[in-house]
Coordinates of C-alpha atoms in Angstrom, one line a residue:
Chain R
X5 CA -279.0 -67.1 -65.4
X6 CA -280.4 -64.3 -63.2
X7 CA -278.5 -65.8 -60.3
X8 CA -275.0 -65.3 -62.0
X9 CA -276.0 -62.0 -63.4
X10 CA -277.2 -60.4 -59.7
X11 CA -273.6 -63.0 -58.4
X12 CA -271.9 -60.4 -60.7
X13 CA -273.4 -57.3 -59.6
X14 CA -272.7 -57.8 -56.4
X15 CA -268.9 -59.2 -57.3
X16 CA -268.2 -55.7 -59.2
X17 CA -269.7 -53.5 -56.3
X18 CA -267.9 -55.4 -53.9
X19 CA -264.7 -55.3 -56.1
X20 CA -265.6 -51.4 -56.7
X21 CA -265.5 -50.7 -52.9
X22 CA -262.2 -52.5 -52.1
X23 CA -260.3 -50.4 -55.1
X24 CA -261.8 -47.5 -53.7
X25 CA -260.5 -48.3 -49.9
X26 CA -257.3 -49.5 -51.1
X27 CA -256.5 -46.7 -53.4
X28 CA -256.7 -44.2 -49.7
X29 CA -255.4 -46.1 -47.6
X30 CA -252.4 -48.6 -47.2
X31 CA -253.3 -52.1 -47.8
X32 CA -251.0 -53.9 -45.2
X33 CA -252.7 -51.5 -42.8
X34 CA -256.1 -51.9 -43.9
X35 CA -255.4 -55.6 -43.3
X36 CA -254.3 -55.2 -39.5
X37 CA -257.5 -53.5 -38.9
X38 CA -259.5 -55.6 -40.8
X39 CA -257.8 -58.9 -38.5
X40 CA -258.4 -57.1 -35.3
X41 CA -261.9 -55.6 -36.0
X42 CA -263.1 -59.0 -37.5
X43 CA -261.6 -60.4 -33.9
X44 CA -263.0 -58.0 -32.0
X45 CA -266.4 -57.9 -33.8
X46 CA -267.1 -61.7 -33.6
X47 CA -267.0 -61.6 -29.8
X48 CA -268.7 -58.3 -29.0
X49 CA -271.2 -60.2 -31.0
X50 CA -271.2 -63.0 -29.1
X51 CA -271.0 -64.9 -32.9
X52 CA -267.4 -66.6 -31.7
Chain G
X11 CA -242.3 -87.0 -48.9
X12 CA -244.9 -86.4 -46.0
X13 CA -248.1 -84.2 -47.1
X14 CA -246.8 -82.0 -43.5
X15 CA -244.0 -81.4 -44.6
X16 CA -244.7 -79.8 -47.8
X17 CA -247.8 -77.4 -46.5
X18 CA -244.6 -76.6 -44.0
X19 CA -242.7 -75.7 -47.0
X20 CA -245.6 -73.7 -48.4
X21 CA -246.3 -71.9 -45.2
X22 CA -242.6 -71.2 -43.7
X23 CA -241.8 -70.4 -48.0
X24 CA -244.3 -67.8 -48.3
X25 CA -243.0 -66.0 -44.8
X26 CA -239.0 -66.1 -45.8
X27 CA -239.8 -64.8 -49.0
X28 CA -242.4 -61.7 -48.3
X29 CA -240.0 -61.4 -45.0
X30 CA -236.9 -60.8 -47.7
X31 CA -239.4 -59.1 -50.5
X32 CA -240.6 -56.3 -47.5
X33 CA -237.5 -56.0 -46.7
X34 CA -239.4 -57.2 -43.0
X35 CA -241.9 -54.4 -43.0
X36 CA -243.8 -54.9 -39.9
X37 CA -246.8 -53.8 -41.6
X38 CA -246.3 -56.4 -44.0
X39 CA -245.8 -59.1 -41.5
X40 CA -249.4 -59.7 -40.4
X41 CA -250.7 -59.8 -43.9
X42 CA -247.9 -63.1 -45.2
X43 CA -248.8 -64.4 -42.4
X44 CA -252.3 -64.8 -43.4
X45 CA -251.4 -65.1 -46.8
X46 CA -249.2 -68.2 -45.6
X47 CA -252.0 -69.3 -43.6
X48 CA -254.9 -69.2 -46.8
X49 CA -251.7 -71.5 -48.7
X50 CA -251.2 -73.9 -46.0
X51 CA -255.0 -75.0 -46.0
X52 CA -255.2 -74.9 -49.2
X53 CA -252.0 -76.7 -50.4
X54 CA -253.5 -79.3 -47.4
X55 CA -256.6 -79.9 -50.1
X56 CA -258.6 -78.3 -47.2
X57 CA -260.1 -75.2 -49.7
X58 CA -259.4 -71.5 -47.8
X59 CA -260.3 -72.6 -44.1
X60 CA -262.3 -69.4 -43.2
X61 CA -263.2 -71.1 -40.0
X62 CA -260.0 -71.8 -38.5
X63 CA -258.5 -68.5 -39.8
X64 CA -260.6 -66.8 -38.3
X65 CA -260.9 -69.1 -34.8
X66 CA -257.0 -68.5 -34.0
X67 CA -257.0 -65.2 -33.2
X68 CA -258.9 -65.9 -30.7
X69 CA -256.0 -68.1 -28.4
X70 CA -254.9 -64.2 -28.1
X71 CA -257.8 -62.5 -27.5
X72 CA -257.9 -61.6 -23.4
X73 CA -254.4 -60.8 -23.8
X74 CA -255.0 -58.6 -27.1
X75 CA -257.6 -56.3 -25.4
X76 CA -255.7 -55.4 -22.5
X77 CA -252.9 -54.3 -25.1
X78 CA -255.6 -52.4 -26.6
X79 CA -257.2 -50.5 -23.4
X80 CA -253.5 -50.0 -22.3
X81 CA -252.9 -47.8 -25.7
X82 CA -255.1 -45.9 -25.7
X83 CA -254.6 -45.3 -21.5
X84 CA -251.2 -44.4 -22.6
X85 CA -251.5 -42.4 -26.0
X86 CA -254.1 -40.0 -23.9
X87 CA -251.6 -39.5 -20.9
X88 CA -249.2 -38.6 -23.7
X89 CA -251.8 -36.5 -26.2
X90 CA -253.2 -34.6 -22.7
X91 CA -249.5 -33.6 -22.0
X92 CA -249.2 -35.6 -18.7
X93 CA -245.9 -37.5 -19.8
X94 CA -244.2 -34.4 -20.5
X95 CA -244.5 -33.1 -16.8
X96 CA -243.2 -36.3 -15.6
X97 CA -240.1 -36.2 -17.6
X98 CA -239.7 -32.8 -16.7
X99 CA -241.0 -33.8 -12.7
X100 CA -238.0 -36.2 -13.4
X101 CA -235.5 -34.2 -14.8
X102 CA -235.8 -32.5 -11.5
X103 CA -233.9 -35.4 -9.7
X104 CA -230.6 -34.7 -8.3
X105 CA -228.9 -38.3 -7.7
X106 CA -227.0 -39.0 -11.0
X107 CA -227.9 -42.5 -10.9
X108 CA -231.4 -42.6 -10.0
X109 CA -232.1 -39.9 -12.3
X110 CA -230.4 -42.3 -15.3
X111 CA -232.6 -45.5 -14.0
X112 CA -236.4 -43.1 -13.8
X113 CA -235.5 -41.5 -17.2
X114 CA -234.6 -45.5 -19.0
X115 CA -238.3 -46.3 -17.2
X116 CA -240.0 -43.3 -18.1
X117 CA -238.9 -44.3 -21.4
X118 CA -240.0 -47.6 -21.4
X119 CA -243.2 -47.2 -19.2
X120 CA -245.7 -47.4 -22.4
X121 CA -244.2 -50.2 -23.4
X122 CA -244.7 -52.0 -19.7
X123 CA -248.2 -51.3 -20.0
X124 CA -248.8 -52.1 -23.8
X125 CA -245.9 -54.6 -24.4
X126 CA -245.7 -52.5 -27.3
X127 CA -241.9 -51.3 -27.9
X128 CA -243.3 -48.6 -31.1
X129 CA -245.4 -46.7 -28.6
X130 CA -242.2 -46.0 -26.4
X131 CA -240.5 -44.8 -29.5
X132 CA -243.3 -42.4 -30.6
X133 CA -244.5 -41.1 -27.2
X134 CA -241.8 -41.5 -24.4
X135 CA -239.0 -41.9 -27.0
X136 CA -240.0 -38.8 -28.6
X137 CA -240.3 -37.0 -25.8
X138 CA -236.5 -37.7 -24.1
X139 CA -235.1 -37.9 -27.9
X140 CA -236.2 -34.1 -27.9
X141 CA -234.5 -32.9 -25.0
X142 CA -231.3 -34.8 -25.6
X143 CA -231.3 -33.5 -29.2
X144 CA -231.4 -30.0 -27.3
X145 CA -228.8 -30.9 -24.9
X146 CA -226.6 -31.3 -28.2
X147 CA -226.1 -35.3 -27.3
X148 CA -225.1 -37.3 -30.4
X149 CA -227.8 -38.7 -32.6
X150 CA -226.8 -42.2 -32.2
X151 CA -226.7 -41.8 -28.7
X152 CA -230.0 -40.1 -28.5
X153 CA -231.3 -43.8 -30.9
X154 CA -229.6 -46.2 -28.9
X155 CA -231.3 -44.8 -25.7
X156 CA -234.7 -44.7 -26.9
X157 CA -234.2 -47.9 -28.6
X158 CA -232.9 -49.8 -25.4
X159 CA -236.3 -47.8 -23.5
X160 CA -238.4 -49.5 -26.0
X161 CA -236.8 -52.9 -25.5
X162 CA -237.4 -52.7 -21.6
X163 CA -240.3 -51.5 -21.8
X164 CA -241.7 -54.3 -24.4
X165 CA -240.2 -56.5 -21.9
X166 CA -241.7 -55.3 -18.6
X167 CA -245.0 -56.5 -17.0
X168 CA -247.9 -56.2 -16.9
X169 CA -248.1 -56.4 -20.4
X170 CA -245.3 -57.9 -22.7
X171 CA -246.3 -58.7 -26.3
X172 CA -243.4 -61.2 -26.6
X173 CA -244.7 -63.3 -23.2
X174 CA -247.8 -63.0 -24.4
X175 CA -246.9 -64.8 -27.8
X176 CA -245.5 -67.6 -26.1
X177 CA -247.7 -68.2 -23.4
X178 CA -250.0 -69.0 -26.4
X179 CA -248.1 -72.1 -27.0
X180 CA -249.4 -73.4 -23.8
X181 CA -253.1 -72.7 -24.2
X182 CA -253.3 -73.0 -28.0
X183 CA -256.4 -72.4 -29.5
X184 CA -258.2 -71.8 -26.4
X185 CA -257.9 -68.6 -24.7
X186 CA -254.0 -68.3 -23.7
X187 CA -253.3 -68.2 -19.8
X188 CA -251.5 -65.1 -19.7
X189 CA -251.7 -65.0 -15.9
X190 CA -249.0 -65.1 -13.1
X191 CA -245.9 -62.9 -15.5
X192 CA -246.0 -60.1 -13.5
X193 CA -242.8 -61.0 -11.2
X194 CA -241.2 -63.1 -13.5
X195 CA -240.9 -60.3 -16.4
X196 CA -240.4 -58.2 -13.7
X197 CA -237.3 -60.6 -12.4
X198 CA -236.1 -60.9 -16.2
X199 CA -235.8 -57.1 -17.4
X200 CA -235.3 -55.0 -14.0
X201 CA -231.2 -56.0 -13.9
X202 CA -230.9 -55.4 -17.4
X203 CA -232.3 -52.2 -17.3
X204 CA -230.5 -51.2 -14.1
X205 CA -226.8 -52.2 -16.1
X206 CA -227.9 -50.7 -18.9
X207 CA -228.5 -47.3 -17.0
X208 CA -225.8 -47.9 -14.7
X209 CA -223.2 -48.0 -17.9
X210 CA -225.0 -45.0 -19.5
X211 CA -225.4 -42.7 -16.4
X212 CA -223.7 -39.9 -18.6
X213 CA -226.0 -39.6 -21.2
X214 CA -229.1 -40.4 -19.5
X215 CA -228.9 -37.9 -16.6
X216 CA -229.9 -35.0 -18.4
X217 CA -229.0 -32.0 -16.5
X218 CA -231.9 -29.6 -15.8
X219 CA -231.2 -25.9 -16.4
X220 CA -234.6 -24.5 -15.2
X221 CA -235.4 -23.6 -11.5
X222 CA -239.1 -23.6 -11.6
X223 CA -240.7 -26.1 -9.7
X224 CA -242.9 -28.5 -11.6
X225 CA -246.4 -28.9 -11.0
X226 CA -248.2 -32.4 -12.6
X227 CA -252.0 -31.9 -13.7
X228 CA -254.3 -33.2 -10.5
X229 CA -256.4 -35.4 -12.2
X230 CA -254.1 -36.8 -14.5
X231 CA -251.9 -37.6 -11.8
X232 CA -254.6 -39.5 -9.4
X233 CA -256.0 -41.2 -12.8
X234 CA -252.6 -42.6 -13.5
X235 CA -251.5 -43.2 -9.9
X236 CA -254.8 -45.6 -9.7
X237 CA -254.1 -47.5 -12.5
X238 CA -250.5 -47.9 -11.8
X239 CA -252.0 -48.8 -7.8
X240 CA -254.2 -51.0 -9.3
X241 CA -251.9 -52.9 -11.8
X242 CA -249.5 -53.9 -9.0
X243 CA -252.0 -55.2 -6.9
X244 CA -253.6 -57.7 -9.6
X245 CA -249.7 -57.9 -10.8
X246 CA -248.0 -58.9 -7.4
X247 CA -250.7 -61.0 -5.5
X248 CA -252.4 -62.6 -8.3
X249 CA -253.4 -65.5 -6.6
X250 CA -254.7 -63.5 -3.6
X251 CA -256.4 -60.3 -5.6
X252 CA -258.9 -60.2 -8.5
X253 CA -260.0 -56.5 -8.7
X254 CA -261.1 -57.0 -12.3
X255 CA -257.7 -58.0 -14.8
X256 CA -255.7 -55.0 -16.2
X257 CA -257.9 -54.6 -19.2
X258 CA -260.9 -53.0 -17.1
X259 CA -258.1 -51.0 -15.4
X260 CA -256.7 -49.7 -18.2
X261 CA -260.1 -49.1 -20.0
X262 CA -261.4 -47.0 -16.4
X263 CA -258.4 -44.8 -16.8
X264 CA -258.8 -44.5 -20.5
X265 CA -262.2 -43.3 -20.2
X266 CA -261.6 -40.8 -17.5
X267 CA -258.6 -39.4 -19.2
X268 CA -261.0 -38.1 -21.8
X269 CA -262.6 -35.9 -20.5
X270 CA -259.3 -34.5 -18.8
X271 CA -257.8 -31.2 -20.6
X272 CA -256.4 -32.5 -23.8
X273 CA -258.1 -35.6 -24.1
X274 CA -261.3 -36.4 -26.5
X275 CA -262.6 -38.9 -28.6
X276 CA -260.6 -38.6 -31.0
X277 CA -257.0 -38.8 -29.5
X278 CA -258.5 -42.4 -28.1
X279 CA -259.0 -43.2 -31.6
X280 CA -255.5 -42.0 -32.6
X281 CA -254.0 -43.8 -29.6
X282 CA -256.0 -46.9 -30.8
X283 CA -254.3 -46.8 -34.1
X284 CA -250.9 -47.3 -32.9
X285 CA -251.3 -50.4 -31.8
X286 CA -253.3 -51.5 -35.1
X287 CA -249.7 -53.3 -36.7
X288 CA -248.8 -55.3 -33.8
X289 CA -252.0 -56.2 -32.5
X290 CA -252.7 -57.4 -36.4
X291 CA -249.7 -59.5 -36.1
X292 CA -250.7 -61.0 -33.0
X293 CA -253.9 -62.2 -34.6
X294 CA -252.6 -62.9 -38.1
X295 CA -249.9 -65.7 -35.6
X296 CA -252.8 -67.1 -34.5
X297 CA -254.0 -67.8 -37.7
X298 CA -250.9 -69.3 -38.4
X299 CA -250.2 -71.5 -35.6
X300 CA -254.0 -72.6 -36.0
X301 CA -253.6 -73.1 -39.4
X302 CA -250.0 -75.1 -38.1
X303 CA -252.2 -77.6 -35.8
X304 CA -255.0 -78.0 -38.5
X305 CA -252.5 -79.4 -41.5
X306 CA -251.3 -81.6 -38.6
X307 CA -247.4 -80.1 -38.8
X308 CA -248.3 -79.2 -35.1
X309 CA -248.8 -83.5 -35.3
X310 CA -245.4 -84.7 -36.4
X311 CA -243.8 -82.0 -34.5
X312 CA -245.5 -84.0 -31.3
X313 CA -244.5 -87.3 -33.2
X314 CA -240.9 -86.4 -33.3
X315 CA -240.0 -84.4 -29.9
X316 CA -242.5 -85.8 -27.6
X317 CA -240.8 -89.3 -27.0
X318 CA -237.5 -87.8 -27.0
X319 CA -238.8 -85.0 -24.4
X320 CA -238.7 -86.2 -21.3
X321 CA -237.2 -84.8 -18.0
X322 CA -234.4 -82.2 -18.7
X323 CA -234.5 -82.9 -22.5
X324 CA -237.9 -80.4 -22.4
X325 CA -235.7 -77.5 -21.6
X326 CA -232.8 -78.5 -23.9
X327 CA -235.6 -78.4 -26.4
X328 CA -236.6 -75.3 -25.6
X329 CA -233.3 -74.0 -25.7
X330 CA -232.4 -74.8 -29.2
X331 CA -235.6 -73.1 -30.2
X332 CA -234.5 -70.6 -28.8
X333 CA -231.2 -70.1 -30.4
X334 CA -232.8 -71.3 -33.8
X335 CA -235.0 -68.2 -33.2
X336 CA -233.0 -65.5 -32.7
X337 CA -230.0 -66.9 -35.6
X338 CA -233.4 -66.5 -38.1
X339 CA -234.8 -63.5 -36.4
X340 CA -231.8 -61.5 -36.6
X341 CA -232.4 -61.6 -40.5
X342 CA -235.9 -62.4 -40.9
X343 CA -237.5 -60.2 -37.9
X344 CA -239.7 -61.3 -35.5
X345 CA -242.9 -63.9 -37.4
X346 CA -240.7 -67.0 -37.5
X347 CA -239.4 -66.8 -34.1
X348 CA -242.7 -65.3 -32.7
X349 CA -244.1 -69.2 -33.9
X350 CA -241.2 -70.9 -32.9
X351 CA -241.7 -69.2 -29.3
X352 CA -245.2 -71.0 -29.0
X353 CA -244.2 -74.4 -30.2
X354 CA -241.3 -74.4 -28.0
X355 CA -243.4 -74.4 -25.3
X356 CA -246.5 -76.4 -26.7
X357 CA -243.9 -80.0 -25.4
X358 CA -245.4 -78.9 -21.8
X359 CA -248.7 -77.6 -22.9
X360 CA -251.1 -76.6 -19.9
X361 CA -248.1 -78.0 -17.2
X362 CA -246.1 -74.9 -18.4
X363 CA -245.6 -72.6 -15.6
X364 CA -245.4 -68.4 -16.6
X365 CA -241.3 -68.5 -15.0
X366 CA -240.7 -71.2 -18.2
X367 CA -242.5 -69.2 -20.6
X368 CA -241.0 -65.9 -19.3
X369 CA -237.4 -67.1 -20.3
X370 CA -238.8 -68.6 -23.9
X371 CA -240.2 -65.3 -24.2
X372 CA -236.7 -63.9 -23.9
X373 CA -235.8 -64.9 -27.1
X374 CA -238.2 -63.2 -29.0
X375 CA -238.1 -59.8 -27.0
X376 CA -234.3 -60.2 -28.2
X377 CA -235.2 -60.8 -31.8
X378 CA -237.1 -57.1 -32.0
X379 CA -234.3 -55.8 -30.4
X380 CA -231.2 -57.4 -32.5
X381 CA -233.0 -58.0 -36.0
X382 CA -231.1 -56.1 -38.8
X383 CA -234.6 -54.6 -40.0
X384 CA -238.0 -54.7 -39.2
X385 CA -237.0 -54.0 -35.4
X386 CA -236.6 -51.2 -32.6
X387 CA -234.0 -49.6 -34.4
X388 CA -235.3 -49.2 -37.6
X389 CA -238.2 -47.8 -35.8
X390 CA -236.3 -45.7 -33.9
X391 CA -234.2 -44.3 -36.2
X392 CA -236.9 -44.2 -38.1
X393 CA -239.0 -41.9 -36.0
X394 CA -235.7 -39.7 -35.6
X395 CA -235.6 -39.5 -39.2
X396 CA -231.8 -40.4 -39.0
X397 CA -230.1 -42.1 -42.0
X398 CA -226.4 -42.2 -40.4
X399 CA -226.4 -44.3 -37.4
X400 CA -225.4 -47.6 -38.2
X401 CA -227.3 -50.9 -36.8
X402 CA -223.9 -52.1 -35.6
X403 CA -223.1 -48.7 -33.4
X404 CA -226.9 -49.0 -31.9
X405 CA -226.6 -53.0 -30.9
X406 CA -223.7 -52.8 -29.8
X407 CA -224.2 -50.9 -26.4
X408 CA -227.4 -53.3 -25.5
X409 CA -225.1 -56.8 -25.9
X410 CA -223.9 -56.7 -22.2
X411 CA -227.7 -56.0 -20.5
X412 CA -228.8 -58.4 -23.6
X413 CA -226.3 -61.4 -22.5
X414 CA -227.7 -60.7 -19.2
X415 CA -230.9 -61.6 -19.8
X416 CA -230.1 -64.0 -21.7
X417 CA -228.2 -65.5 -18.8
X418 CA -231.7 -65.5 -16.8
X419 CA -233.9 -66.5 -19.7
X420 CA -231.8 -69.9 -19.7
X421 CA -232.3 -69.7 -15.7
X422 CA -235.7 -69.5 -15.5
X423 CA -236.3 -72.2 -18.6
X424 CA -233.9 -74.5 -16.5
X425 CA -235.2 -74.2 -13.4
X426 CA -238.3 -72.6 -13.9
X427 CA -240.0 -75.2 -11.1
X428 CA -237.8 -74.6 -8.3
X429 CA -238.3 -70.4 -9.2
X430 CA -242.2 -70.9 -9.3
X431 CA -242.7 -68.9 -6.0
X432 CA -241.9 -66.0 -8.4
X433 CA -245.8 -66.5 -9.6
X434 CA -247.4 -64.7 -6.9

């Protein structure tokens, strides 16, 4: 039960963020970045 | 019906309608097709394939980062003020002709380094748009030339975002060869560009009114004149010269341009931006094309061309690819033919050779160039903020250097083995 409830939190404060993010800036943008820092992240981290 | 062909519908479904819904926003592009790319795996029962989503970005990675390094290179010679003393260095140029030909490349020169066509249009573009607009040159004149500078440039090596699309179709998922397009490109766009300023001499020689001698910033000048020294060298004797790949040249000068009068931080971050959209598109592809191979549509696309692709019937493929993408790009802008461009070459995988993927490339340089929305003109005529030139007007002056190219794009993807000396 405590699982789901903390699974929730977390959903909502995740959920919270992305409204808030969205709401400044323009989502298809916010999507390029996201694709090229992802990319970009993964190898500077050696992770891909 | 085949399970392939229904993710296909799914997938290519998702693109043509967001394409028609955004009215073929670029912006929008990158995010239907990942959007098309989270369907396909999961109308394949294969849940959202993170993995895989995330893994084919990666075929364009090398390529990507030079792209990156060269925009923000070229956004901090613009933002320090140094492309503004070379149009007016040019301006100074008294042959009619010549002075037509440097202002079309002076034009199109951020796009040669980025193979980005927008950051002509908002740096270089700009720039000429402004003194024409001075001169009292027509509006649609003043769009169709920085439109047809964009193209070039998008087209011209060392970096061409079109070439680079295609040359993932022969490495796939694994980092994409682009190596060897320097004199191909080069071989593709230089008589274009040459007709095109040859047929617009009169409103591309801008006359200069002032007398005073032009002086260009010092450091700017040796910064630039390096990289440019440098880019030829890795670009012309390939096979002979490794001084490091353009990326590291392009990041050198970026970095020293910073601390030049003008430059900072922050105009590197502003230059970065610019090339946020199509970079994001490039990567969102990959996710498409490795979503493509995962559903296996990549599969019974080999099942049904490989056997009938051998000797001249390669090209022939090619070729109707090729028309197949620019009929759909002129309406749906540039993600359909950009994927058409890789599988067209993906028949000759690793055996492809840069002069071959060079003239497939063609097709979907032409595709920015000609689409009805989505492309260089609405671009351009968007950064001009002008509502009355008509698409038609703009085209219309680029078919001839177009049909050109065209006329070498089927060359080279004809005879593209005889023409490999051109890969130096």
């Amino acid at each position: 039960m405590l699982e789901i409830i903390y699974f929730l939190i977390i959903s909502v404060m995740a959920v919270l963020l992305v409204v808030d993010i969205v709401k400044k800036h323009d989502v298809a943008e916010l999507v390029c970045i996201a694709v090229v820092l992802v990319t970009f992240a993964l190898r500077a981290l050696h992770i891909k | 019906m085949r399970e392939e062909y229904i993710v296909a519908l799914v997938m290519f479904g998702i693109l043509i309608v967001g394409e028609i819904v955004t009215r073929n926003d670029k912006k929008w592009s990158a995010v239907l097709l990942l959007a098309a790319s989270v369907a396909g795996s999961l109308a394949a029962g294969m849940g959202i394939r993170f993995r895989e989503i995330v893994e084919g970005p990666f075929g364009f990675l090398d390529a990507a980062l030079s792209v990156a390094a060269a925009a923000v290179f070229t956004g901090l010679l613009y933002r320090t003020g140094f492309l503004e003393k070379l149009l007016e260095k040019i301006l100074k140029v008294r042959a009619k002709a010549l002075k037509a030909i440097l202002i079309l490349l002076f034009i199109a020169l951020p796009g040669a380094f980025t193979g980005l066509g927008s950051l002509c249009i908002l740096t270089t573009g700009k720039l000429v748009g402004e003194k024409m607009k001075a001169k009292g040159i027509a509006q649609a004149k003043i769009v169709r030339t920085v439109m047809a500078g964009a193209f070039f440039g998008m087209m011209l090596p060392p970096n061409c975002l079109p070439a680079i699309i295609a040359s993932n179709g022969a490495g796939s998922v694994l980092p994409t060869p682009y190596v060897g397009f320097f004199m191909p490109l080069l071989v593709l766009t230089l008589p274009s560009l040459i007709l095109y300023a040859l047929l617009n001499v009169k409103t591309l020689a801008l006359e200069d009114e002032t007398k005073e001698s032009v002086k260009l910033p010092v450091f700017e000048l040796v910064v630039f004149l390096l990289v440019v020294a440098a880019i030829l060298v890795e670009g012309l004797l390939t096979s002979f010269v490794y001084i490091g790949g353009n990326t590291l040249a392009f990041f050198i000068g970026a970095v020293l341009l910073v601390f030049a009068k003008g430059g900072s931080v922050n105009a590197a971050v502003e230059s970065l931006h610019d090339a946020v959209v199509p970079l994001g598109l490039l990567f969102a592809l990959g996710s498409f094309i490795e979503v493509t191979s995962m559903t296996g549509i990549r599969g019974i696309y080999s099942l049904l061309t490989l056997p009938q692709t051998t000797g001249g019937q390669t090209a022939l493929l090619m070729l109707i690819l090729m028309a197949i993408s620019l009929v759909i790009g002129l309406f749906l802008s540039v993600p359909i033919p950009a994927f058409l461009a890789t599988y067209a070459v993906f028949p000759i995988g690793w055996l492809a050779n840069p002069v071959i993927v060079t003239g497939v490339s063609a097709a979907v340089g032409l595709v920015y160039l000609f689409t009805l929305r989505g492309g260089l003109f609405t671009e351009t005529a968007g950064m001009l903020e002008d509502k009355n030139t008509k698409w038609g007007e703009s085209v219309k002056a680029m078919l001839l250097p177009a049909l050109l190219m065209c006329a070498l794009a089927v060359v080279m993807v004809l005879f593209g083995d005889p023409l490999d000396f051109l890969i130096m």
